[in-house]
PDB file of C-alpha atoms in Angstrom:
ATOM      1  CA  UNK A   3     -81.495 -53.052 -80.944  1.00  0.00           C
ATOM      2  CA  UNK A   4     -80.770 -54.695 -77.643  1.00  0.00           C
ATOM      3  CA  UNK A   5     -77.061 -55.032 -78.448  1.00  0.00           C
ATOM      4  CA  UNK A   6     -76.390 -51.448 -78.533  1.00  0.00           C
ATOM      5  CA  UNK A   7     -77.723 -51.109 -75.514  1.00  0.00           C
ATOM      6  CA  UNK A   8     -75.888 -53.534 -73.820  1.00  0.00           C
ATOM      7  CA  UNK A   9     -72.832 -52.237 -75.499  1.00  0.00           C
ATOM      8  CA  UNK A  10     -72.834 -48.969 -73.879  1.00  0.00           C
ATOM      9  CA  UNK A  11     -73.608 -50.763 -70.322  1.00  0.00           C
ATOM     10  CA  UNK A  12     -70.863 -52.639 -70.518  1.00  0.00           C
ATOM     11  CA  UNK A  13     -68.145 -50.028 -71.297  1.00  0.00           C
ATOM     12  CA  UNK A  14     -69.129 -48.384 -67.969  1.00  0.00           C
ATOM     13  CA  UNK A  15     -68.891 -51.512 -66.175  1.00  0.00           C
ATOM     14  CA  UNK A  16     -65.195 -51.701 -67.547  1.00  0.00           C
ATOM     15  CA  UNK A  17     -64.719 -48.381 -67.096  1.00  0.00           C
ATOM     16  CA  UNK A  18     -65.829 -48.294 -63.554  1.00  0.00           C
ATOM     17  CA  UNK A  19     -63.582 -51.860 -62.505  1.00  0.00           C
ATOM     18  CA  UNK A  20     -60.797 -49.866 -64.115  1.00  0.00           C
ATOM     19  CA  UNK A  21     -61.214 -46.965 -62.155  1.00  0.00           C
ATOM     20  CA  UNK A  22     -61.582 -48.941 -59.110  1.00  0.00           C
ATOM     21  CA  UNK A  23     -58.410 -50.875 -60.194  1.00  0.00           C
ATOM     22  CA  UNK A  24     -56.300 -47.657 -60.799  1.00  0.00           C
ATOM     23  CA  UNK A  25     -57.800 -46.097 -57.163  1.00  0.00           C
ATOM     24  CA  UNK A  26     -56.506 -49.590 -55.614  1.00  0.00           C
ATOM     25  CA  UNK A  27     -53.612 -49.475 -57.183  1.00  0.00           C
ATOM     26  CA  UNK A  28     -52.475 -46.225 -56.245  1.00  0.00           C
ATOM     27  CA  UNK A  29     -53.665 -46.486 -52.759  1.00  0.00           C
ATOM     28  CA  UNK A  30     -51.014 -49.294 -52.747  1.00  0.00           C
ATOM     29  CA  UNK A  31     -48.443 -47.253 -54.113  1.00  0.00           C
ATOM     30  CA  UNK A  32     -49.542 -44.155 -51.902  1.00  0.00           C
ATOM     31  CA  UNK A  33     -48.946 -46.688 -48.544  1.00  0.00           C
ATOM     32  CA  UNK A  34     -45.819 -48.086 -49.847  1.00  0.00           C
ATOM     33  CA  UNK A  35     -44.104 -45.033 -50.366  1.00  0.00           C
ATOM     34  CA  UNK A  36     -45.732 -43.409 -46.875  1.00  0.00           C
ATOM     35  CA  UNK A  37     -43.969 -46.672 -45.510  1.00  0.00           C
ATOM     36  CA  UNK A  38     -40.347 -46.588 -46.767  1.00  0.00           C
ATOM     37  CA  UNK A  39     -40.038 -42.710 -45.840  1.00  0.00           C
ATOM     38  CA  UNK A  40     -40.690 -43.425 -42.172  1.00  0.00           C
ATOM     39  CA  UNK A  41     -37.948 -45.441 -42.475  1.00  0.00           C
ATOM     40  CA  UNK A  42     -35.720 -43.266 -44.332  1.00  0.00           C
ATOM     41  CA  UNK A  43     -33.273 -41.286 -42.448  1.00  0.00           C
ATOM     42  CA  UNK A  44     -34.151 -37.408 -41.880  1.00  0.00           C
ATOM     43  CA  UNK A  45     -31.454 -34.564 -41.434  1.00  0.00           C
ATOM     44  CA  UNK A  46     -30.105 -34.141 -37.749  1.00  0.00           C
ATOM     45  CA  UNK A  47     -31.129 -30.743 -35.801  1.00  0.00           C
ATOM     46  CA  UNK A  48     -29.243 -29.429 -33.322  1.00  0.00           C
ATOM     47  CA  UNK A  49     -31.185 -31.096 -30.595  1.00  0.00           C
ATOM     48  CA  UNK A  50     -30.477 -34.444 -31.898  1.00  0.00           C
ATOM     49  CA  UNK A  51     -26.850 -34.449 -31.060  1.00  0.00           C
ATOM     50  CA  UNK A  52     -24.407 -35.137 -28.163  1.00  0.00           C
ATOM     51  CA  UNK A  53     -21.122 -32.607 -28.299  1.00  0.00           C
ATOM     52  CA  UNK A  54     -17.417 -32.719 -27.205  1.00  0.00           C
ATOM     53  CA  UNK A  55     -15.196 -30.219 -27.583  1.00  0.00           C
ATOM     54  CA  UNK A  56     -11.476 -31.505 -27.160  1.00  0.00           C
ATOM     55  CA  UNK A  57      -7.939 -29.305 -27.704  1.00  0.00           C
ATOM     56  CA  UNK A  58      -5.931 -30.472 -30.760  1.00  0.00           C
ATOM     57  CA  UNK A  59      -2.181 -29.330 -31.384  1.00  0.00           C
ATOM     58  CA  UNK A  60      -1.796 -30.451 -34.915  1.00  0.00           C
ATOM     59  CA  UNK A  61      -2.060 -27.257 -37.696  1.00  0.00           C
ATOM     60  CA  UNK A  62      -1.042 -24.731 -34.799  1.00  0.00           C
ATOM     61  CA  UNK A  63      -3.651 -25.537 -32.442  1.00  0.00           C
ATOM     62  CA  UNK A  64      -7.809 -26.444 -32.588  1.00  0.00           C
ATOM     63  CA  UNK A  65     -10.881 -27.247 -31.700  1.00  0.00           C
ATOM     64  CA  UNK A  66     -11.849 -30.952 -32.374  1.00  0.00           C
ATOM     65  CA  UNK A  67     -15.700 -31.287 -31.858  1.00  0.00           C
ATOM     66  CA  UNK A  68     -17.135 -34.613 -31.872  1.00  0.00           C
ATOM     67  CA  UNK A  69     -20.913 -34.853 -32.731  1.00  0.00           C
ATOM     68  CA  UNK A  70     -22.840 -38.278 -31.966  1.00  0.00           C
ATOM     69  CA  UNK A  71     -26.627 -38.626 -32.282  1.00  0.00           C
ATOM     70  CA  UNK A  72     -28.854 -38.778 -28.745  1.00  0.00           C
ATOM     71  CA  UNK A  73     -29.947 -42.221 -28.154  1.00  0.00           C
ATOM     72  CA  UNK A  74     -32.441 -43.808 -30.461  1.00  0.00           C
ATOM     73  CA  UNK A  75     -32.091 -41.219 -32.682  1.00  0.00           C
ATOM     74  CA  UNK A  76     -30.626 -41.572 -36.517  1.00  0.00           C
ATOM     75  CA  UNK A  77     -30.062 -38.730 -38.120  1.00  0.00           C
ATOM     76  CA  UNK A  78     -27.538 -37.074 -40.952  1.00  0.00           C
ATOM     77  CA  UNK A  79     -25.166 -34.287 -41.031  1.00  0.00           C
ATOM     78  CA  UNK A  80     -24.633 -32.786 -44.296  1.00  0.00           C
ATOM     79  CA  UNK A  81     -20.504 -32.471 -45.350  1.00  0.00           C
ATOM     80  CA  UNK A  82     -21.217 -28.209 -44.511  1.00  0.00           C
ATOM     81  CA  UNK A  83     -19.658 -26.576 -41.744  1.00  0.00           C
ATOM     82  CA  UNK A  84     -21.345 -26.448 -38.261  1.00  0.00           C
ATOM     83  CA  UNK A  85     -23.115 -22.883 -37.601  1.00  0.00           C
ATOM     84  CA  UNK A  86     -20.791 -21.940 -35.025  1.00  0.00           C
ATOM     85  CA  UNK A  87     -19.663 -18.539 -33.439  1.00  0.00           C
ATOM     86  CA  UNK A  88     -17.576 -17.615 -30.431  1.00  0.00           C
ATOM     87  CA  UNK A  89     -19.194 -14.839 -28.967  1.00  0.00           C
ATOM     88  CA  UNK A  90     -22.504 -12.284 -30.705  1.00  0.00           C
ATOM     89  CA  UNK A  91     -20.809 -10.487 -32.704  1.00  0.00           C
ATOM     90  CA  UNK A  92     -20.497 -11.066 -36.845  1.00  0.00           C
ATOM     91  CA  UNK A  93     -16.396 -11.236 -36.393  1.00  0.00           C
ATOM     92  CA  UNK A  94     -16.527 -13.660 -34.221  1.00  0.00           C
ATOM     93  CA  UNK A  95     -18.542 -16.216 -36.694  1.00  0.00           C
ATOM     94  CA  UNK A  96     -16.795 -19.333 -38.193  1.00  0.00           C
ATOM     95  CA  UNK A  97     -16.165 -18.706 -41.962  1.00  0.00           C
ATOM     96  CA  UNK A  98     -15.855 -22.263 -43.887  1.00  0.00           C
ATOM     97  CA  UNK A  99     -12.236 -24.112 -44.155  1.00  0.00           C
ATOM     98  CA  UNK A 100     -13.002 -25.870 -47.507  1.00  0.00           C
ATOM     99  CA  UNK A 101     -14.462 -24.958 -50.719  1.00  0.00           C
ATOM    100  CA  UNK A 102     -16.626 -27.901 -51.188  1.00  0.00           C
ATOM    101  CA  UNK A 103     -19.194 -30.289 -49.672  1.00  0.00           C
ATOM    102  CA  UNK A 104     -18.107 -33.348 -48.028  1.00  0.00           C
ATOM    103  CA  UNK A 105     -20.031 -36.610 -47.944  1.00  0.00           C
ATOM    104  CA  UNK A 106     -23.041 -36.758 -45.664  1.00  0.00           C
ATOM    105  CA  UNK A 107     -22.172 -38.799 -42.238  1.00  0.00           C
ATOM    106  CA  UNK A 108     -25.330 -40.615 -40.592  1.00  0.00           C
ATOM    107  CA  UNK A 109     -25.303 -40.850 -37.194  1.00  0.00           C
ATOM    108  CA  UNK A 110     -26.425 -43.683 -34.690  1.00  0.00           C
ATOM    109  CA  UNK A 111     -25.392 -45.167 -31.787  1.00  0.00           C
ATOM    110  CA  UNK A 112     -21.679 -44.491 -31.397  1.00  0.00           C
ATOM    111  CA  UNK A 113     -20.834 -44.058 -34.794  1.00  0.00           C
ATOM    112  CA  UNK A 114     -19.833 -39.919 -34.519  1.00  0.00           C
ATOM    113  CA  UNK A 115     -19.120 -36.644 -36.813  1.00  0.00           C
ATOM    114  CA  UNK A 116     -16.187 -34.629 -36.340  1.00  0.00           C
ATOM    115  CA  UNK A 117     -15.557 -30.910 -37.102  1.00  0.00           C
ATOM    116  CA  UNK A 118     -12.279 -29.093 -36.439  1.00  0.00           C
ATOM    117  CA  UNK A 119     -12.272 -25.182 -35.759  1.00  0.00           C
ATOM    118  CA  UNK A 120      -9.559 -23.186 -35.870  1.00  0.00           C
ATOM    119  CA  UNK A 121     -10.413 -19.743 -33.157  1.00  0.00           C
ATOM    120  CA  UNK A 122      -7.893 -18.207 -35.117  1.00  0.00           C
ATOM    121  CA  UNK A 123      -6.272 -17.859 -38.623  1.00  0.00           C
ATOM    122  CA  UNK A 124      -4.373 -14.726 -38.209  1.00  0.00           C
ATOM    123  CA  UNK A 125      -0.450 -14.254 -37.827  1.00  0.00           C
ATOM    124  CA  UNK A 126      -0.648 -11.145 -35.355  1.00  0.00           C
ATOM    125  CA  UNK A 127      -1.329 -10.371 -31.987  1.00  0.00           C
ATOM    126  CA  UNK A 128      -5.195  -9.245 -32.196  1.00  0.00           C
ATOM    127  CA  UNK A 129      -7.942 -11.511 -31.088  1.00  0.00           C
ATOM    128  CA  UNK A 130     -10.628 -11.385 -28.480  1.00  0.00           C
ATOM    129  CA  UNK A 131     -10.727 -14.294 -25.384  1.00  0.00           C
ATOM    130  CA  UNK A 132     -13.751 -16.400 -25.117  1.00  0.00           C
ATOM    131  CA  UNK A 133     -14.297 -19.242 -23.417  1.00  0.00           C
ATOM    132  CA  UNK A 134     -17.610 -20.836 -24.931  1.00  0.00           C
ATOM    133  CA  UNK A 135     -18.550 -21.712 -28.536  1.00  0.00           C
ATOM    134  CA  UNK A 136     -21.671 -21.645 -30.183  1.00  0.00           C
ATOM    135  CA  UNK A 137     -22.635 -24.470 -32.115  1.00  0.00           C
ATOM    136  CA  UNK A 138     -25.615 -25.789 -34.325  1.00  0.00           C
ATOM    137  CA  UNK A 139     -26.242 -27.337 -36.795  1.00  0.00           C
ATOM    138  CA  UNK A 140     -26.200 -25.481 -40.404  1.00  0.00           C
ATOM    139  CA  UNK A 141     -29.891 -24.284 -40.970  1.00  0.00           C
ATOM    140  CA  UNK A 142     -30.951 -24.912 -37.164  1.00  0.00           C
ATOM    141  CA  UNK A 143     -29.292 -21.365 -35.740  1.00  0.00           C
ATOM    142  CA  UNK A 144     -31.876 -20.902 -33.312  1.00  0.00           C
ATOM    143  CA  UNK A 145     -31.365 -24.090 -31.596  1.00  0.00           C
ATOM    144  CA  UNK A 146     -27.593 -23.437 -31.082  1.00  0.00           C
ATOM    145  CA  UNK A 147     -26.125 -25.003 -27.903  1.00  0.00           C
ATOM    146  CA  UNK A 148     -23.467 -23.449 -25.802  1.00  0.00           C
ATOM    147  CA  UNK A 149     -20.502 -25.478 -25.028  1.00  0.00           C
ATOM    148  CA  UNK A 150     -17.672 -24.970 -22.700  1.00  0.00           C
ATOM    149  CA  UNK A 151     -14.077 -24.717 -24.427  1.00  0.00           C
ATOM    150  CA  UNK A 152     -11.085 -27.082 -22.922  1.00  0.00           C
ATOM    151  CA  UNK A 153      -9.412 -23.898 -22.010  1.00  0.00           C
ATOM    152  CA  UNK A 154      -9.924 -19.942 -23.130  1.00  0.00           C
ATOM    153  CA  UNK A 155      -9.138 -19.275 -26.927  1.00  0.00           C
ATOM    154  CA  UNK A 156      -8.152 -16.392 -28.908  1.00  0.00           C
ATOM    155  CA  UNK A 157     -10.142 -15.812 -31.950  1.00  0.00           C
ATOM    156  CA  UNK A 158      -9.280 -13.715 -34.755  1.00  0.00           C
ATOM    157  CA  UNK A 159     -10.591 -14.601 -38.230  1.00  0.00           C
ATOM    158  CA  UNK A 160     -12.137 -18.623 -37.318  1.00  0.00           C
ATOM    159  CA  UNK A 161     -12.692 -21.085 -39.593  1.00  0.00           C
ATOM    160  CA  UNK A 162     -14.336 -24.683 -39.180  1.00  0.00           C
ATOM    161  CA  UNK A 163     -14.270 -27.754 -41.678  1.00  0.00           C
ATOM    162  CA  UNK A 164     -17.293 -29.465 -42.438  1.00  0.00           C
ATOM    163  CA  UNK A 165     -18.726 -32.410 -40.740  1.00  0.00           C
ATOM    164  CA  UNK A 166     -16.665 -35.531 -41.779  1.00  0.00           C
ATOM    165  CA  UNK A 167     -16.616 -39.150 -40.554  1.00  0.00           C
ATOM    166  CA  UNK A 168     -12.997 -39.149 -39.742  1.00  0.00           C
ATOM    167  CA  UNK A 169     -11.520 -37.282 -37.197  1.00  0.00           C
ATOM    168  CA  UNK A 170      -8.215 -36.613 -39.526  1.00  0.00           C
ATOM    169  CA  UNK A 171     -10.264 -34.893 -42.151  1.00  0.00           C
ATOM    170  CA  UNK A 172     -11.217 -32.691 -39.734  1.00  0.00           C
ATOM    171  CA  UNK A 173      -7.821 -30.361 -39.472  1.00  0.00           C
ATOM    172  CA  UNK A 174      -8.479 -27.080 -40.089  1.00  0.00           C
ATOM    173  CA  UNK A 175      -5.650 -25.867 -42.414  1.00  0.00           C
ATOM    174  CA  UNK A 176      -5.349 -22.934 -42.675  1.00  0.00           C
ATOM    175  CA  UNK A 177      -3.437 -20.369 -45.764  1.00  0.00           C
TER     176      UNK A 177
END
């Protein structure tokens, strides 16, 4: 009769150094994966970055701008085009120079992105003058920075490319 007894007594002390076995081990696993995404890069926002704007005369004339991440700051921008916009109104809103995504460029210390706009992509004489673009990063609009252009553009129809590691894949053709 004592056997049975014992038999029930000591499936709940195995069942209990289980339990505390599978709570240890997934406190371990919980840590270890808390650990390797604070290491893991995030996405950049707009207030992460440094920006250049430099004239280009290859493809009729653009907008180089140069993106490098803030000082101790790593961060990556998707291959999208920058949120970008020469003056408030819709028309004046970069519309996307390539059809697909790019690869992702991670940013630290000097290592930069580049993204070319072109202020205009017409073949007439219309266009409105501005002097200052409107940049931010893709999904961070309301952080958008205001930067001085290297000399008063005419925009009519802009586009940008995306964000690319190169500075030569960063001509804005356009049709």
């Amino acid at each position: 009769m004592r056997s049975r007894f014992a038999a029930p007594s000591a499936r709940l002390v195995l069942a209990a150094v289980t339990a505390m076995a599978v709570t240890a081990t997934a406190t371990a696993t919980a840590a270890a994966t808390t650990d390797s995404r604070s290491t893991a890069v995030r996405a950049c926002v707009t207030k992460d970055l440094t920006y250049k704007v430099s004239l280009k005369t290859q493809a009729g004339g653009y907008f180089l701008v140069t993106a490098k991440a803030k000082s101790g700051v790593t961060c990556y921008l998707e291959g999208v085009f920058p949120s970008a916009s020469f003056g408030s109104s819709a028309d004046t809103e970069v519309s996307p120079a390539e059809h697909a995504v790019s690869d992702r460029v991670t940013l630290s210390g000097s290592t930069a992105a580049y993204a070319g706009i072109n202020p205009k992509t017409t073949n007439n004489d219309h266009g409105r003058e501005f002097g200052f673009l409107h940049l931010a990063v893709a999904g961070d609009e309301s952080n958008a920075v205001t930067l001085a252009l290297p000399e008063t553009a005419t925009v009519d129809r802009p586009i940008a490319t995306n964000w690319h590691a190169d500075p030569d894949d960063a001509v804005p053709f356009s049709d």
